[in-house]
PDB file of C-alpha atoms in Angstrom:
ATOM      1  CA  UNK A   3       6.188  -5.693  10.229  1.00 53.00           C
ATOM      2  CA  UNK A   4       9.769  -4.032  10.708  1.00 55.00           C
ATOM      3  CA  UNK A   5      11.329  -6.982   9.335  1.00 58.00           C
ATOM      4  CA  UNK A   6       9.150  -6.375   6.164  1.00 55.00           C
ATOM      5  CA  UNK A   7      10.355  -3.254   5.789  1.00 54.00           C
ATOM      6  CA  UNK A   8      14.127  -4.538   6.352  1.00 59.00           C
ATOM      7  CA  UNK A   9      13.153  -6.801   3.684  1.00 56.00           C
ATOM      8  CA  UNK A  10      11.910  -4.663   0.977  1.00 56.00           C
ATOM      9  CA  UNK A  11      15.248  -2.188   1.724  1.00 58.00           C
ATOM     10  CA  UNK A  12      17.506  -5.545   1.407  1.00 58.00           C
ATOM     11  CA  UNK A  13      15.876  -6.324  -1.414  1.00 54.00           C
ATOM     12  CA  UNK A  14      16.167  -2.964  -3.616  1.00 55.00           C
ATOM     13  CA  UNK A  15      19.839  -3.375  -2.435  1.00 59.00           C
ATOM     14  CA  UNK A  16      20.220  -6.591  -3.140  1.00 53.00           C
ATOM     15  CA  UNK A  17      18.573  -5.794  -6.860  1.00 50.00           C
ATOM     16  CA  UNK A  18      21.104  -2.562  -7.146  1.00 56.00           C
ATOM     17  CA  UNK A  19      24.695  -4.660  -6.024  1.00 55.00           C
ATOM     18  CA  UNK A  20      23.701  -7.682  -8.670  1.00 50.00           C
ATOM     19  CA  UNK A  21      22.710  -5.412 -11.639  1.00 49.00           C
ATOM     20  CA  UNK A  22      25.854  -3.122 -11.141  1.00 53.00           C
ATOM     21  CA  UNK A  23      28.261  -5.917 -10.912  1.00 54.00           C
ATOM     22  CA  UNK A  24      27.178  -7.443 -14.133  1.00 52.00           C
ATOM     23  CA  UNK A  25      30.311  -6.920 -15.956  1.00 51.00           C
ATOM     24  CA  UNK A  26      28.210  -6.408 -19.700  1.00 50.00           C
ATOM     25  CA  UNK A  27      25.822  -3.607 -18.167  1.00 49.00           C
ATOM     26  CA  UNK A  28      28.637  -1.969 -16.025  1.00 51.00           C
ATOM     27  CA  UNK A  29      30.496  -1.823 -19.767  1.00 54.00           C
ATOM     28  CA  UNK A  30      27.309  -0.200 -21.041  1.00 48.00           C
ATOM     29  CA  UNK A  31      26.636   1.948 -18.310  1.00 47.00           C
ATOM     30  CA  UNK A  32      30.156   3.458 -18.663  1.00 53.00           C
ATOM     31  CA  UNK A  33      29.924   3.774 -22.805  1.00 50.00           C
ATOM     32  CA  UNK A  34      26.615   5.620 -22.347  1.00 46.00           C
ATOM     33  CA  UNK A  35      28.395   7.936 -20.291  1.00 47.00           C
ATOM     34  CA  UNK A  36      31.247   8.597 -22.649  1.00 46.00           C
ATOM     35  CA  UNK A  37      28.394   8.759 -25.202  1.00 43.00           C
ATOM     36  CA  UNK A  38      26.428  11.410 -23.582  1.00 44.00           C
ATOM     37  CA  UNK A  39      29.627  13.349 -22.838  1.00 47.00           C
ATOM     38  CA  UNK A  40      30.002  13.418 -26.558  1.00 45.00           C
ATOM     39  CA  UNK A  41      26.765  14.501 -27.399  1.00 46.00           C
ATOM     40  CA  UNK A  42      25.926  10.954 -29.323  1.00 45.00           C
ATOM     41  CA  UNK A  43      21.587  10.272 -28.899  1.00 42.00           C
ATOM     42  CA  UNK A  44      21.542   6.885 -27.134  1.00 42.00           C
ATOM     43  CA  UNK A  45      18.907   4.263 -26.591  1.00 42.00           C
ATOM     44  CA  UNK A  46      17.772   3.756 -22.633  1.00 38.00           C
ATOM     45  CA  UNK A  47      16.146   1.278 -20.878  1.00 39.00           C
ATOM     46  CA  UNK A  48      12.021   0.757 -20.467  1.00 39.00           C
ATOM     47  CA  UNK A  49      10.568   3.904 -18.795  1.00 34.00           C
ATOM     48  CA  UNK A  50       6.961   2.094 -18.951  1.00 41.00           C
ATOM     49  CA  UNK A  51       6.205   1.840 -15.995  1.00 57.00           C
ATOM     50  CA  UNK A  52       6.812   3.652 -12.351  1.00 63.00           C
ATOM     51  CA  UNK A  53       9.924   2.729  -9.877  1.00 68.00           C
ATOM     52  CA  UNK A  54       8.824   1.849  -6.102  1.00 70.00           C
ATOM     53  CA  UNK A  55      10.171   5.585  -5.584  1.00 76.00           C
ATOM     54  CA  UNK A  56       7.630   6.953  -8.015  1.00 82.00           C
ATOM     55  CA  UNK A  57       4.646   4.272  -7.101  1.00 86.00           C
ATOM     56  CA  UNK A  58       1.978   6.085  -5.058  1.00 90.00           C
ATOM     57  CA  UNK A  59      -1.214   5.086  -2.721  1.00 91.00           C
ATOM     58  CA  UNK A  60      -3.434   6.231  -5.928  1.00 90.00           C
ATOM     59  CA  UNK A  61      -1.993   3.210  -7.969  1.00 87.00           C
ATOM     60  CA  UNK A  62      -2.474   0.728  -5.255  1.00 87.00           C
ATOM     61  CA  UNK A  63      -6.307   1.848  -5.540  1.00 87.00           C
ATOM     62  CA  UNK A  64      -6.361   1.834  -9.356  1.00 83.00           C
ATOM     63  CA  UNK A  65      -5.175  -1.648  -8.650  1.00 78.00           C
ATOM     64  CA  UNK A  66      -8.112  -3.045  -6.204  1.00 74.00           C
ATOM     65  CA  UNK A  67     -10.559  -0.768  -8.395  1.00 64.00           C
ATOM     66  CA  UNK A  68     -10.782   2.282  -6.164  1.00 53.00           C
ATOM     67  CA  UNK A  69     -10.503   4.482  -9.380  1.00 47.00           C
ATOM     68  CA  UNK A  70     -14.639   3.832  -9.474  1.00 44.00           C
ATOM     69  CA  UNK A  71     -16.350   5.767  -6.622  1.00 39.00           C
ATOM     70  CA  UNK A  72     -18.365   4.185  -4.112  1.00 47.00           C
ATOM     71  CA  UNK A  73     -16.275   0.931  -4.804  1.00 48.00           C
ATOM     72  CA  UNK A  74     -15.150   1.343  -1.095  1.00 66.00           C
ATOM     73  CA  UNK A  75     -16.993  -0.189   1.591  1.00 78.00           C
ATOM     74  CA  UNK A  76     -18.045   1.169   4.765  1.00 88.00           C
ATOM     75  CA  UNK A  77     -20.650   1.825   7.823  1.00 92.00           C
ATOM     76  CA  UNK A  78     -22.438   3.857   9.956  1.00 93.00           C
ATOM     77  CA  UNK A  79     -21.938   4.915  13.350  1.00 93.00           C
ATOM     78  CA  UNK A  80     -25.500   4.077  14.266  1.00 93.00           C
ATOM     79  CA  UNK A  81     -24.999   0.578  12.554  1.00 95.00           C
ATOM     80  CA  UNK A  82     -24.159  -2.490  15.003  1.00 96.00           C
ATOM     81  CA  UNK A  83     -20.897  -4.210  15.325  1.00 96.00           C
ATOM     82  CA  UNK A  84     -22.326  -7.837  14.539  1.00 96.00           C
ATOM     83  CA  UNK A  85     -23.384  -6.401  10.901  1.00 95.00           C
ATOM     84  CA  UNK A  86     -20.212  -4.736  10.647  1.00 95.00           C
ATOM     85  CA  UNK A  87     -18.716  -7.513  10.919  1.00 95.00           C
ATOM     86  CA  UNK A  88     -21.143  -9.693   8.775  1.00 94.00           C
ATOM     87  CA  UNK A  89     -20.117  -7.131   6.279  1.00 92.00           C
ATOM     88  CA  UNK A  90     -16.500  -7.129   6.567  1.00 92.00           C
ATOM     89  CA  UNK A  91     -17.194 -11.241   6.325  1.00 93.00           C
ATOM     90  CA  UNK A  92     -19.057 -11.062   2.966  1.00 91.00           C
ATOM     91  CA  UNK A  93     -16.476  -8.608   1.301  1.00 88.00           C
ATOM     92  CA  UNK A  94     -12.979 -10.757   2.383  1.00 88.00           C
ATOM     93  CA  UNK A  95     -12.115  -8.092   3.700  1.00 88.00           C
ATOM     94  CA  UNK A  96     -10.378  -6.559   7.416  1.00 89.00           C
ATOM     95  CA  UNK A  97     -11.973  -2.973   7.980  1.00 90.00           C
ATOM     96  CA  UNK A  98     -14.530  -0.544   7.148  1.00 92.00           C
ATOM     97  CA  UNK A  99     -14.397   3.161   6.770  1.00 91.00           C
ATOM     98  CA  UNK A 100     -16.926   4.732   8.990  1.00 93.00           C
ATOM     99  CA  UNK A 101     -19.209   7.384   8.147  1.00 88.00           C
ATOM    100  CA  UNK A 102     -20.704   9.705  10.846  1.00 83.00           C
ATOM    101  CA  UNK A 103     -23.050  12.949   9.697  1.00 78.00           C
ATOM    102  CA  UNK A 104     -22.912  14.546   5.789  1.00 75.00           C
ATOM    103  CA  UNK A 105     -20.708  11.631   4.919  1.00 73.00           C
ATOM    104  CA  UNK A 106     -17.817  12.570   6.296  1.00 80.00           C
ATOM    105  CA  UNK A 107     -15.400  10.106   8.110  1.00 88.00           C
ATOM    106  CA  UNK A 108     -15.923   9.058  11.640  1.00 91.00           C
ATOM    107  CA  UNK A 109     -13.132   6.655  11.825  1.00 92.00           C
ATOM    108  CA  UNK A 110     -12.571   3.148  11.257  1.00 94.00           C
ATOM    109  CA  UNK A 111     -13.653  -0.665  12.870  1.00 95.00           C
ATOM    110  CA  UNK A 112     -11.254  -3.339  11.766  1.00 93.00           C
ATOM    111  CA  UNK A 113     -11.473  -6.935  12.988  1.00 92.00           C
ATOM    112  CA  UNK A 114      -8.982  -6.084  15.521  1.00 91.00           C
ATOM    113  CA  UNK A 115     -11.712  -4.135  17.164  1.00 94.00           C
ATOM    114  CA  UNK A 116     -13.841  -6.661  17.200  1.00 95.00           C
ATOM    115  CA  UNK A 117     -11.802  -8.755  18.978  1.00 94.00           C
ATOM    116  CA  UNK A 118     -10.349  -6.951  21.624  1.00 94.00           C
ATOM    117  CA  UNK A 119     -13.241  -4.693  22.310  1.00 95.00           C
ATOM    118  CA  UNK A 120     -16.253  -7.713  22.007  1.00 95.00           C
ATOM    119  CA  UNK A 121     -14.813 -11.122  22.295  1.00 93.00           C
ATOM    120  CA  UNK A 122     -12.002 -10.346  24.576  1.00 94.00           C
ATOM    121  CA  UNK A 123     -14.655  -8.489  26.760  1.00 95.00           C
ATOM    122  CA  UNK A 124     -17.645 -10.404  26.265  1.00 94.00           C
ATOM    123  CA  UNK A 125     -19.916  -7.659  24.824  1.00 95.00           C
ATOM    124  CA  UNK A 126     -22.626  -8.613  22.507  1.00 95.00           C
ATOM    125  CA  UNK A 127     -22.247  -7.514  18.687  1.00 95.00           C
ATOM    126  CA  UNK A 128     -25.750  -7.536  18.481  1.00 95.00           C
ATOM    127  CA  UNK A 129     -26.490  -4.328  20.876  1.00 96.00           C
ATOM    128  CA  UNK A 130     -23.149  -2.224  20.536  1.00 96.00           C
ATOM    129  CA  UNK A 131     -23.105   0.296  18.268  1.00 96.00           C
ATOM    130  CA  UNK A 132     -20.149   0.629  16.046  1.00 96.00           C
ATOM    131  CA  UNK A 133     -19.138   4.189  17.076  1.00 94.00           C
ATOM    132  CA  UNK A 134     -18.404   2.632  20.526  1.00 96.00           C
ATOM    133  CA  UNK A 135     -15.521   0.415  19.597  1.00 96.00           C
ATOM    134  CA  UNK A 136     -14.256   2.236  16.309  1.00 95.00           C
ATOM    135  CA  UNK A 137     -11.119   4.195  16.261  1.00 92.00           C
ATOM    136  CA  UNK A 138     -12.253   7.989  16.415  1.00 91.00           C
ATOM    137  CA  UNK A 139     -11.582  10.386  13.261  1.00 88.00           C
ATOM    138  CA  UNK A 140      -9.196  12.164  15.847  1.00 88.00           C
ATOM    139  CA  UNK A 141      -6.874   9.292  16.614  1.00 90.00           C
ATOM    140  CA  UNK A 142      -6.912   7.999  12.642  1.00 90.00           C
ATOM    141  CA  UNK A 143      -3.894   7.820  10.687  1.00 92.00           C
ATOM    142  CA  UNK A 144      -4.044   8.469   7.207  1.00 92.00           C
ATOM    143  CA  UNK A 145      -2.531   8.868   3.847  1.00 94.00           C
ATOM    144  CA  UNK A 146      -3.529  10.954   0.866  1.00 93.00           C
ATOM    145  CA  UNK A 147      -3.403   9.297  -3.023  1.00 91.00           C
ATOM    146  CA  UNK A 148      -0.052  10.977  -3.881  1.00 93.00           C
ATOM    147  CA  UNK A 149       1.649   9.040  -0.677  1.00 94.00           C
ATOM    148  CA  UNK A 150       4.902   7.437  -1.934  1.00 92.00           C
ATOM    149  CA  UNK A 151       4.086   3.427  -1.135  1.00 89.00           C
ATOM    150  CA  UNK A 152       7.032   2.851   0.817  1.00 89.00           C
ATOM    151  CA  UNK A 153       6.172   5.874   2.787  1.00 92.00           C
ATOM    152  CA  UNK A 154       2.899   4.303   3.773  1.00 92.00           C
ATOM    153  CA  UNK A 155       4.321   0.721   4.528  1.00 90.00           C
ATOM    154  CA  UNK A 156       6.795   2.613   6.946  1.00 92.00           C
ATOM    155  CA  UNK A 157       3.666   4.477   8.505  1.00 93.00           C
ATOM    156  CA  UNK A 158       1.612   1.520   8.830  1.00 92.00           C
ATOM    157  CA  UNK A 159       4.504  -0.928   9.911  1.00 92.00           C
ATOM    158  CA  UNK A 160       5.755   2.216  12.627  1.00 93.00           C
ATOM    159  CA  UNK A 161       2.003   2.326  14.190  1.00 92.00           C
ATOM    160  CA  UNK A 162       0.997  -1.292  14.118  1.00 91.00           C
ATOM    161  CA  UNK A 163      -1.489  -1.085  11.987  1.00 91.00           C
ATOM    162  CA  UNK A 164      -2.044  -3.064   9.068  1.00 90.00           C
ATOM    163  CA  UNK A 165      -5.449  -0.651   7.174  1.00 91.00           C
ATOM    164  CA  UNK A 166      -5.102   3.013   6.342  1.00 91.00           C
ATOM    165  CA  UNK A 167      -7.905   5.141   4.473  1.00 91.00           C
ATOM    166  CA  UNK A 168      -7.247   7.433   1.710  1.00 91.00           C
ATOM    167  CA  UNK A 169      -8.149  10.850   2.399  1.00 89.00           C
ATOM    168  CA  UNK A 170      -7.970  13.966  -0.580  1.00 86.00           C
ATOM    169  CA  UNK A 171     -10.499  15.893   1.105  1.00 80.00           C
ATOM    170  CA  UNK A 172     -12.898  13.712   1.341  1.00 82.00           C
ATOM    171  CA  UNK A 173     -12.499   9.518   1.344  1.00 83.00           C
ATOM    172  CA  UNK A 174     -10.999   8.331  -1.603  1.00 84.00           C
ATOM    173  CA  UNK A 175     -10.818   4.366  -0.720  1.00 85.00           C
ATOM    174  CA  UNK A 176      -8.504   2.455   1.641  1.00 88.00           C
ATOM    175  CA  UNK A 177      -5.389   0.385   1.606  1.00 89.00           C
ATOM    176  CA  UNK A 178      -3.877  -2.593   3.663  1.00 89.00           C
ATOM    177  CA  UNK A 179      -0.908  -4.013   4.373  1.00 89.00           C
ATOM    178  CA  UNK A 180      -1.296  -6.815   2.010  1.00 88.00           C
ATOM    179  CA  UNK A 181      -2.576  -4.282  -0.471  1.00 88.00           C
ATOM    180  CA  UNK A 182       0.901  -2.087  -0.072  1.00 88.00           C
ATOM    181  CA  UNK A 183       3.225  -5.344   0.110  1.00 87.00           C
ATOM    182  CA  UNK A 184       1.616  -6.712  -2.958  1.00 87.00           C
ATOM    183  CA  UNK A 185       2.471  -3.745  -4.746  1.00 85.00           C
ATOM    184  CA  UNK A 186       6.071  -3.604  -3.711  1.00 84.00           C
ATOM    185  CA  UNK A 187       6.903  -7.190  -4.473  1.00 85.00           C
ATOM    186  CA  UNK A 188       5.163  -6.787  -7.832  1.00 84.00           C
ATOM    187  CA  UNK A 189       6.979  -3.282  -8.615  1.00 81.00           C
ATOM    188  CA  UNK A 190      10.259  -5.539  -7.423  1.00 81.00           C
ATOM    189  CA  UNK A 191       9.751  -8.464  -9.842  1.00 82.00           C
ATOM    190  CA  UNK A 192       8.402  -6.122 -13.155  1.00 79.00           C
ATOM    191  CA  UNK A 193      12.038  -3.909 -12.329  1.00 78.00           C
ATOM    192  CA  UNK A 194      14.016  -7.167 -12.124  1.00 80.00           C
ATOM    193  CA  UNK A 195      12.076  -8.204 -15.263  1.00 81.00           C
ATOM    194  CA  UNK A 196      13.069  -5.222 -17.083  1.00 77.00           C
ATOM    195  CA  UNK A 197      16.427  -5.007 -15.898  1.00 78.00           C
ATOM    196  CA  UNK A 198      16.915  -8.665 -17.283  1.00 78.00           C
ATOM    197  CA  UNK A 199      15.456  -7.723 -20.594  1.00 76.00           C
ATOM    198  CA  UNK A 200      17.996  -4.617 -20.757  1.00 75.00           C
ATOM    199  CA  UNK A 201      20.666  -6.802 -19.922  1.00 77.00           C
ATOM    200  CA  UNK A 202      19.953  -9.413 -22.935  1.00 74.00           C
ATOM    201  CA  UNK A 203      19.338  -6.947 -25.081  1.00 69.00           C
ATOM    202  CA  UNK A 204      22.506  -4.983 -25.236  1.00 54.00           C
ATOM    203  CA  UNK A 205      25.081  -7.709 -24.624  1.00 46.00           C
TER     204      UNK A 205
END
């Protein structure tokens, strides 16, 4: 997961290098200068939509749905692993937020857990109770919906971990690591896009 973080950095340098040494937009980067100097109003580039250092957790979420509450899927401490799991199965999906008493958050079971705390150890799913294997509420890493999304991929990538819930207070949905890389190569091609567009436009 380091290496995709490498990546993402080469990339966004490898974006910056190419689009400054384009001889027609380093000609209209330096006449917008000389133009601003002057005090001449100037057209800019698309300001649409969000660079990777202004892309948040929140819009990952928007992205998957999250904005709806409830749309989040999780379990019980009481619940068993083996419908846990089932659960995790039906959905596609890696992990599940746990909820211990009033609804607050417990921790979390991914499929990691399941394998190195059942299979590996040749526990039944059937007769162990989730809150045995789960990562405590204690030892959980988390991110709040304003977290920058390279911020998170670094957190996630630094602990080996690959699902982090979203916490303002209370649990506001969950990301992965597809879920952030997705994001970042998207943000990557829509800015390349754009940057193409600009480039057409003014030459």
């Amino acid at each position: 997961m380091q290496g995709l973080v490498q990546g993402v950095r080469s990339c966004q340098e490898t974006l910056r290098v190419a689009i400054l040494r384009h001889p027609h937009l380093r000609d209209i980067i330096e006449r917008r200068k000389i133009l601003s100097h002057s005090g001449c109003v100037t057209s800019s580039p698309p300001v649409g939509e969000k660079g990777l250092e202004n892309l948040t957790v929140a819009d990952v979420l928007v992205t998957k749905g999250e904005e709806k509450v409830g749309s989040w899927l999780g379990c019980r401490t009481t619940d068993t692993v083996y419908d846990a799991v089932k659960n995790m199965a039906q959905n596609n999906i890696g992990s599940l937020v746990v909820l211990g008493e009033r609804e607050l958050i417990a921790g979390i079971i991914t499929e990691r857990d399941y394998l190195r705390k059942i299979t590996a150890q040749g526990r039944s799913s059937k007769y162990t109770r989730v809150g045995e294997i789960m990562t405590d509420e204690n030892k959980l890493i988390t991110v709040a919906s304003d977290t920058n999304i390279l911020q998170a991929l670094k957190l996630m990538t630094d602990n080996h971990i690959r699902h982090v819930p979203v916490i303002d207070g209370k649990i506001a949905g969950i990301v992965s690591m597809v879920d952030v890389v997705r994001a970042v190569v998207e943000q990557q091609g829509r800015e390349l896009k754009r940057l193409n567009e600009f480039i057409k436009g003014e030459c």
